[in-house]
Short mmCIF file of C-alpha atoms and ligand atoms in Angstrom, two decimals:
data_model
loop_
_atom_site.label_atom_id
_atom_site.label_comp_id
_atom_site.label_asym_id
_atom_site.label_seq_id
_atom_site.Cartn_x
_atom_site.Cartn_y
_atom_site.Cartn_z
CA MET A 989 -7.43 -37.13 -87.85
CA ALA A 990 -10.49 -38.94 -86.33
CA LYS A 991 -10.69 -38.74 -82.30
CA VAL A 992 -9.44 -41.57 -80.41
CA LYS A 993 -11.73 -43.49 -78.21
CA LYS A 994 -11.06 -44.55 -74.64
CA GLY A 995 -8.31 -46.99 -74.19
CA GLU A 996 -7.59 -47.07 -78.09
CA ARG A 997 -3.99 -46.93 -79.22
CA LEU A 998 -3.16 -46.17 -82.69
CA PRO A 999 -0.14 -48.19 -84.47
CA ILE A 1000 3.24 -46.27 -83.55
CA ASN A 1001 3.59 -44.94 -87.05
CA GLN A 1002 -0.01 -43.03 -86.62
CA SER A 1003 1.22 -42.04 -83.04
CA ARG A 1004 4.02 -40.35 -84.45
CA LYS A 1005 1.78 -37.78 -86.14
CA PHE A 1006 0.79 -36.30 -82.92
CA ILE A 1007 4.57 -35.51 -82.01
CA LEU A 1008 5.17 -31.74 -82.60
CA SER A 1009 7.04 -30.93 -85.82
CA ASP A 1010 7.52 -28.21 -88.37
CA LYS A 1011 4.50 -29.76 -89.84
CA THR A 1012 2.22 -29.26 -86.83
CA GLN A 1013 -0.75 -26.93 -87.09
CA PHE A 1014 -0.11 -23.40 -85.60
CA VAL A 1015 -2.83 -23.51 -83.15
CA ILE A 1016 -1.67 -26.70 -81.58
CA LYS A 1017 1.96 -25.29 -81.36
CA GLU A 1018 0.66 -22.06 -79.62
CA ALA A 1019 -1.43 -24.34 -77.25
CA TYR A 1020 1.68 -26.27 -76.40
CA LYS A 1021 3.29 -22.62 -75.57
CA THR A 1022 0.57 -21.57 -73.45
CA ALA A 1023 0.86 -24.99 -71.28
CA ARG A 1024 4.64 -24.40 -71.16
CA ALA A 1025 4.19 -20.90 -69.93
CA ASN A 1026 1.49 -21.89 -67.27
CA LEU A 1027 3.92 -24.77 -66.37
CA VAL A 1028 6.81 -22.53 -65.80
CA PHE A 1029 4.40 -19.92 -63.81
CA SER A 1030 3.34 -23.07 -61.43
CA MET A 1031 6.77 -24.14 -61.00
CA ALA A 1032 8.49 -20.67 -60.24
CA THR A 1033 8.67 -21.40 -56.62
CA CYS A 1034 9.83 -24.86 -56.87
CA GLU A 1035 13.41 -25.72 -56.18
CA SER A 1036 13.52 -28.74 -58.40
CA LYS A 1037 12.70 -28.52 -62.03
CA VAL A 1038 12.06 -32.09 -62.52
CA VAL A 1039 8.32 -32.64 -63.84
CA ILE A 1040 6.28 -35.99 -63.70
CA VAL A 1041 3.75 -36.38 -66.53
CA THR A 1042 1.01 -39.12 -65.62
CA SER A 1043 -2.63 -39.63 -66.36
CA CYS A 1044 -5.54 -41.09 -64.50
CA ALA A 1045 -5.90 -44.26 -66.72
CA PRO A 1046 -4.02 -45.97 -69.48
CA ALA A 1047 -3.80 -44.54 -73.25
CA GLU A 1048 -4.70 -41.01 -72.27
CA GLY A 1049 -1.54 -39.50 -74.07
CA LYS A 1050 0.99 -39.33 -71.25
CA SER A 1051 4.04 -40.37 -73.43
CA THR A 1052 2.91 -38.42 -76.45
CA ASN A 1053 2.39 -34.92 -74.22
CA CYS A 1054 5.50 -35.54 -72.08
CA LEU A 1055 7.69 -35.77 -75.20
CA ASN A 1056 5.81 -32.66 -76.67
CA MET A 1057 6.17 -30.71 -73.45
CA ALA A 1058 9.78 -31.47 -73.51
CA ILE A 1059 10.30 -30.57 -76.89
CA THR A 1060 8.29 -27.15 -76.31
CA MET A 1061 10.25 -26.46 -73.41
CA ALA A 1062 13.45 -27.11 -75.30
CA GLU A 1063 12.52 -24.60 -77.95
CA THR A 1064 12.96 -21.81 -75.47
CA GLY A 1065 16.76 -22.68 -75.60
CA ALA A 1066 16.50 -24.33 -72.04
CA SER A 1067 18.16 -27.75 -72.07
CA VAL A 1068 16.12 -30.68 -71.31
CA LEU A 1069 16.18 -34.06 -70.69
CA LEU A 1070 13.14 -36.57 -71.13
CA ILE A 1071 13.41 -39.61 -69.11
CA ASP A 1072 11.15 -42.58 -69.87
CA GLY A 1073 10.21 -43.69 -66.34
CA ASP A 1074 7.40 -46.09 -67.68
CA MET A 1075 9.30 -49.17 -67.25
CA ARG A 1076 6.19 -51.16 -67.51
CA LYS A 1077 4.96 -49.84 -71.08
CA PRO A 1078 8.06 -47.66 -72.45
CA VAL A 1079 7.08 -46.02 -75.72
CA GLN A 1080 9.59 -43.12 -76.11
CA HIS A 1081 12.34 -45.28 -77.81
CA SER A 1082 9.65 -46.36 -80.44
CA LEU A 1083 8.04 -42.81 -80.72
CA LEU A 1084 11.52 -41.35 -81.57
CA LYS A 1085 12.89 -44.39 -83.29
CA LEU A 1086 15.69 -44.59 -80.76
CA ASP A 1087 17.72 -47.75 -79.52
CA ASN A 1088 16.81 -48.92 -76.03
CA LYS A 1089 19.41 -51.51 -75.23
CA LYS A 1090 20.73 -49.18 -72.60
CA GLY A 1091 18.56 -46.75 -70.75
CA LEU A 1092 16.90 -45.95 -67.04
CA SER A 1093 16.58 -49.58 -65.96
CA SER A 1094 20.20 -50.45 -66.78
CA ILE A 1095 21.60 -47.43 -64.67
CA LEU A 1096 18.86 -48.05 -61.84
CA GLY A 1097 19.83 -51.85 -61.85
CA GLY A 1098 23.37 -51.22 -61.47
CA ILE A 1099 24.22 -52.58 -65.12
CA THR A 1100 25.96 -49.01 -66.06
CA SER A 1101 27.00 -46.30 -64.05
CA ASP A 1102 27.92 -44.15 -67.08
CA ILE A 1103 24.73 -41.80 -67.37
CA GLY A 1104 26.30 -39.88 -70.22
CA LYS A 1105 26.75 -43.03 -72.32
CA ALA A 1106 22.98 -44.00 -71.84
CA VAL A 1107 21.62 -40.58 -72.39
CA LYS A 1108 20.76 -40.18 -76.06
CA LYS A 1109 22.11 -36.59 -76.89
CA GLY A 1110 20.49 -34.09 -79.28
CA VAL A 1111 17.61 -36.12 -80.21
CA ARG A 1112 16.06 -32.45 -81.07
CA SER A 1113 17.74 -29.17 -80.53
CA ASN A 1114 18.35 -28.86 -76.63
CA LEU A 1115 16.63 -32.06 -76.05
CA ASP A 1116 18.35 -35.39 -74.73
CA VAL A 1117 16.51 -38.48 -74.19
CA LEU A 1118 16.97 -41.42 -71.53
CA THR A 1119 15.01 -44.12 -72.62
CA SER A 1120 13.54 -46.68 -70.33
CA GLY A 1121 16.05 -49.56 -70.97
CA PRO A 1122 15.19 -53.22 -70.93
CA ILE A 1123 11.86 -53.77 -68.99
CA PRO A 1124 12.87 -54.78 -65.09
CA PRO A 1125 10.88 -57.18 -63.08
CA ASN A 1126 10.77 -54.30 -60.12
CA PRO A 1127 10.04 -50.92 -61.68
CA ALA A 1128 8.40 -49.44 -58.52
CA GLU A 1129 11.24 -50.54 -56.51
CA LEU A 1130 13.84 -49.05 -58.79
CA LEU A 1131 11.91 -45.83 -59.11
CA SER A 1132 11.69 -45.43 -55.33
CA GLY A 1133 15.37 -46.56 -54.59
CA LYS A 1134 18.35 -44.40 -53.69
CA ARG A 1135 19.88 -44.88 -57.32
CA MET A 1136 16.88 -43.02 -58.69
CA ALA A 1137 17.28 -40.18 -56.19
CA GLU A 1138 20.91 -39.93 -57.30
CA LEU A 1139 20.29 -39.78 -60.81
CA LEU A 1140 17.74 -37.08 -60.42
CA GLU A 1141 20.36 -35.09 -58.52
CA ILE A 1142 22.99 -35.37 -60.98
CA VAL A 1143 20.80 -34.66 -64.15
CA ALA A 1144 18.90 -31.75 -62.25
CA ASN A 1145 22.37 -30.16 -62.07
CA HIS A 1146 23.03 -30.68 -65.55
CA TYR A 1147 19.53 -29.67 -67.12
CA ASP A 1148 17.22 -26.77 -66.86
CA TYR A 1149 14.32 -29.08 -67.03
CA VAL A 1150 13.70 -32.70 -66.72
CA PHE A 1151 10.37 -34.48 -67.64
CA ILE A 1152 9.57 -37.87 -66.66
CA ASP A 1153 6.89 -40.22 -68.31
CA THR A 1154 5.20 -42.37 -66.00
CA PRO A 1155 2.43 -45.22 -65.86
CA PRO A 1156 -1.28 -44.10 -65.07
CA VAL A 1157 -1.84 -43.49 -61.26
CA THR A 1158 -5.07 -45.49 -61.11
CA VAL A 1159 -3.16 -48.47 -62.11
CA VAL A 1160 0.10 -48.16 -60.40
CA THR A 1161 1.60 -45.66 -58.17
CA ASP A 1162 4.90 -45.22 -59.90
CA ALA A 1163 4.35 -41.59 -60.62
CA PHE A 1164 4.13 -40.77 -56.84
CA LEU A 1165 7.25 -42.68 -55.99
CA MET A 1166 9.64 -39.57 -56.33
CA ASN A 1167 7.52 -36.86 -54.84
CA GLU A 1168 10.08 -35.90 -52.61
CA ILE A 1169 12.49 -34.83 -55.11
CA VAL A 1170 10.43 -33.56 -58.16
CA ALA A 1171 8.54 -30.34 -58.52
CA GLY A 1172 5.31 -31.82 -58.99
CA ILE A 1173 2.81 -33.88 -61.37
CA VAL A 1174 1.24 -32.78 -64.72
CA PHE A 1175 -1.99 -34.86 -65.45
CA VAL A 1176 -3.10 -35.66 -69.05
CA VAL A 1177 -6.59 -35.93 -69.40
CA LYS A 1178 -8.26 -36.93 -72.59
CA GLU A 1179 -11.65 -35.58 -73.76
CA GLY A 1180 -14.10 -38.30 -74.40
CA SER A 1181 -12.04 -40.95 -72.49
CA THR A 1182 -11.05 -39.60 -68.83
CA THR A 1183 -13.95 -39.63 -66.55
CA HIS A 1184 -14.70 -37.20 -63.64
CA VAL A 1185 -14.67 -40.12 -61.40
CA GLU A 1186 -11.10 -41.04 -62.69
CA ILE A 1187 -9.96 -37.56 -61.98
CA ASN A 1188 -11.24 -37.22 -58.72
CA GLU A 1189 -9.71 -40.60 -57.81
CA ALA A 1190 -6.38 -39.41 -59.16
CA LEU A 1191 -6.35 -36.20 -57.33
CA GLN A 1192 -7.36 -37.89 -53.96
CA LYS A 1193 -4.50 -40.46 -54.47
CA ALA A 1194 -2.12 -37.50 -55.11
CA LYS A 1195 -3.40 -35.70 -52.28
CA MET A 1196 -2.71 -38.84 -50.00
CA MET A 1197 0.45 -39.38 -51.31
CA ASN A 1198 1.47 -35.63 -50.70
CA ALA A 1199 2.20 -35.10 -54.40
CA LYS A 1200 2.02 -31.67 -55.84
CA VAL A 1201 -0.19 -31.20 -58.83
CA LEU A 1202 1.04 -28.49 -61.26
CA GLY A 1203 -1.61 -28.66 -63.53
CA MET A 1204 -3.63 -30.63 -66.32
CA ILE A 1205 -3.36 -30.82 -70.15
CA LYS A 1206 -6.44 -31.75 -71.88
CA VAL A 1207 -6.11 -33.53 -75.08
CA ASN A 1208 -8.32 -34.86 -77.95
CA CYS A 1209 -10.71 -32.02 -78.00
CA ASP A 1210 -12.92 -31.08 -80.59
CA TYR A 1211 -13.19 -27.22 -80.56
CA LYS A 1212 -15.03 -26.89 -83.83
CA GLY A 1213 -17.31 -23.86 -83.79
CA LYS A 1214 -15.54 -22.23 -81.00
CA SER A 1215 -12.42 -20.54 -82.36
CA GLY A 1216 -13.61 -20.45 -85.90
CA TYR A 1217 -10.95 -22.71 -86.97
CA SER A 1218 -13.52 -25.71 -87.90
CA SER A 1219 -10.58 -27.75 -89.49
CA TYR A 1220 -8.51 -28.03 -86.09
CA LYS A 1221 -9.89 -30.95 -84.06
CA TYR A 1222 -7.38 -30.91 -81.17
CA LYS A 1223 -6.98 -28.31 -78.42
CA TYR A 1224 -4.68 -28.44 -75.50
CA ASN A 1225 -5.73 -26.76 -72.34
CA TYR A 1226 -3.40 -26.10 -69.38
CA ASP A 1227 -5.40 -25.45 -66.17
CA TYR A 1228 -3.82 -24.36 -63.14
CA LYS A 1229 -4.80 -26.37 -60.15
CA ASN A 1230 -3.46 -26.82 -56.44
CA ASN A 1231 -4.29 -29.91 -54.74
N1 ATP B 1721 -3.41 -35.27 -78.32
C1 ATP B 1721 -3.72 -36.26 -78.70
N2 ATP B 1721 -4.94 -36.44 -79.07
C2 ATP B 1721 -5.52 -37.60 -79.52
N3 ATP B 1721 -4.88 -39.06 -79.40
C3 ATP B 1721 -3.71 -38.85 -78.80
C4 ATP B 1721 -3.08 -37.73 -78.50
N4 ATP B 1721 -1.90 -37.84 -78.10
C5 ATP B 1721 -1.55 -39.26 -78.37
N5 ATP B 1721 -2.95 -39.56 -78.69
C6 ATP B 1721 -3.01 -41.34 -78.83
O1 ATP B 1721 -3.43 -41.88 -77.72
C7 ATP B 1721 -2.86 -43.15 -77.49
C8 ATP B 1721 -2.13 -43.34 -76.26
O2 ATP B 1721 -0.94 -42.46 -76.49
P1 ATP B 1721 0.21 -42.50 -75.28
O3 ATP B 1721 0.97 -43.61 -75.68
O4 ATP B 1721 1.03 -41.15 -75.44
O5 ATP B 1721 -0.59 -42.68 -73.99
P2 ATP B 1721 -0.37 -43.03 -72.60
O6 ATP B 1721 -1.08 -42.42 -71.57
O7 ATP B 1721 1.25 -42.92 -72.46
O8 ATP B 1721 -0.38 -44.80 -72.70
P3 ATP B 1721 -0.01 -45.67 -71.81
O9 ATP B 1721 -0.87 -45.85 -70.58
O10 ATP B 1721 0.01 -47.23 -72.54
O11 ATP B 1721 1.51 -45.32 -71.21
C9 ATP B 1721 -2.04 -43.28 -78.95
O12 ATP B 1721 -2.55 -44.21 -79.90
C10 ATP B 1721 -1.76 -42.04 -79.36
O13 ATP B 1721 -1.69 -42.06 -80.79
MG1 MG B 1722 2.86 -44.10 -71.85
#
């Protein structure tokens, strides 16, 4: 697969190839397992097991990697819920080919109160998914509202881990609106795309908003020659960082 350029989005059928499956190369699966181990380690002292996944800029791989982290966590036998909290550009339903008539926005907007019915069960082994629902006019208001806090309290009691996909932080502040009730934030950074300036800006914003940064996942790396596996073009790093 060729490397993806800054801001570039592949057609959805090509994007699905990044989702972990039986066909995924061993080295990539292992890298996600390392990321999982580091994430568990960095969350060890956190009361909440709710993780926000975001990035500095658009199209850096948040949604794909949020899903892959949820899949990797579910593989341990832990029960995992993935929430598509990007109610501006939701893609989890498209990536996973799920119906999106009901979802997060339906619950937060008071259209449905039955969380159990809105959640898609067993999308993968131990993995349930709450898709975004129809795009609402006020996503930030909904994410920072009382209903979101109540929803997270309910699902956190039901699942071992909850992963929330969100929009990029240099564009909107949605990822920071749940700081009080989540363990922290994982940033996805894309080699050849995310700049140091963007990373600094995002980390400064996180600090300003009192958000805990759990770590970073680097994607789209070409590590030809470094490992001897010259055919593998992708590397996933997980660097532990405190803000
Ligand atoms: N590990 C990866 N390596 C290279 N490209 C990737 C990787 N994961 C996803 N991509 C590609 O990057 C593009 C953006 O992916 P994705 O939708 O996951 O990003 P995003 O940050 O959630 O985007 P948005 O800002 O629109 O929410 C897609 O075309 C996807 O195929
Ligand atoms: Mg996305």
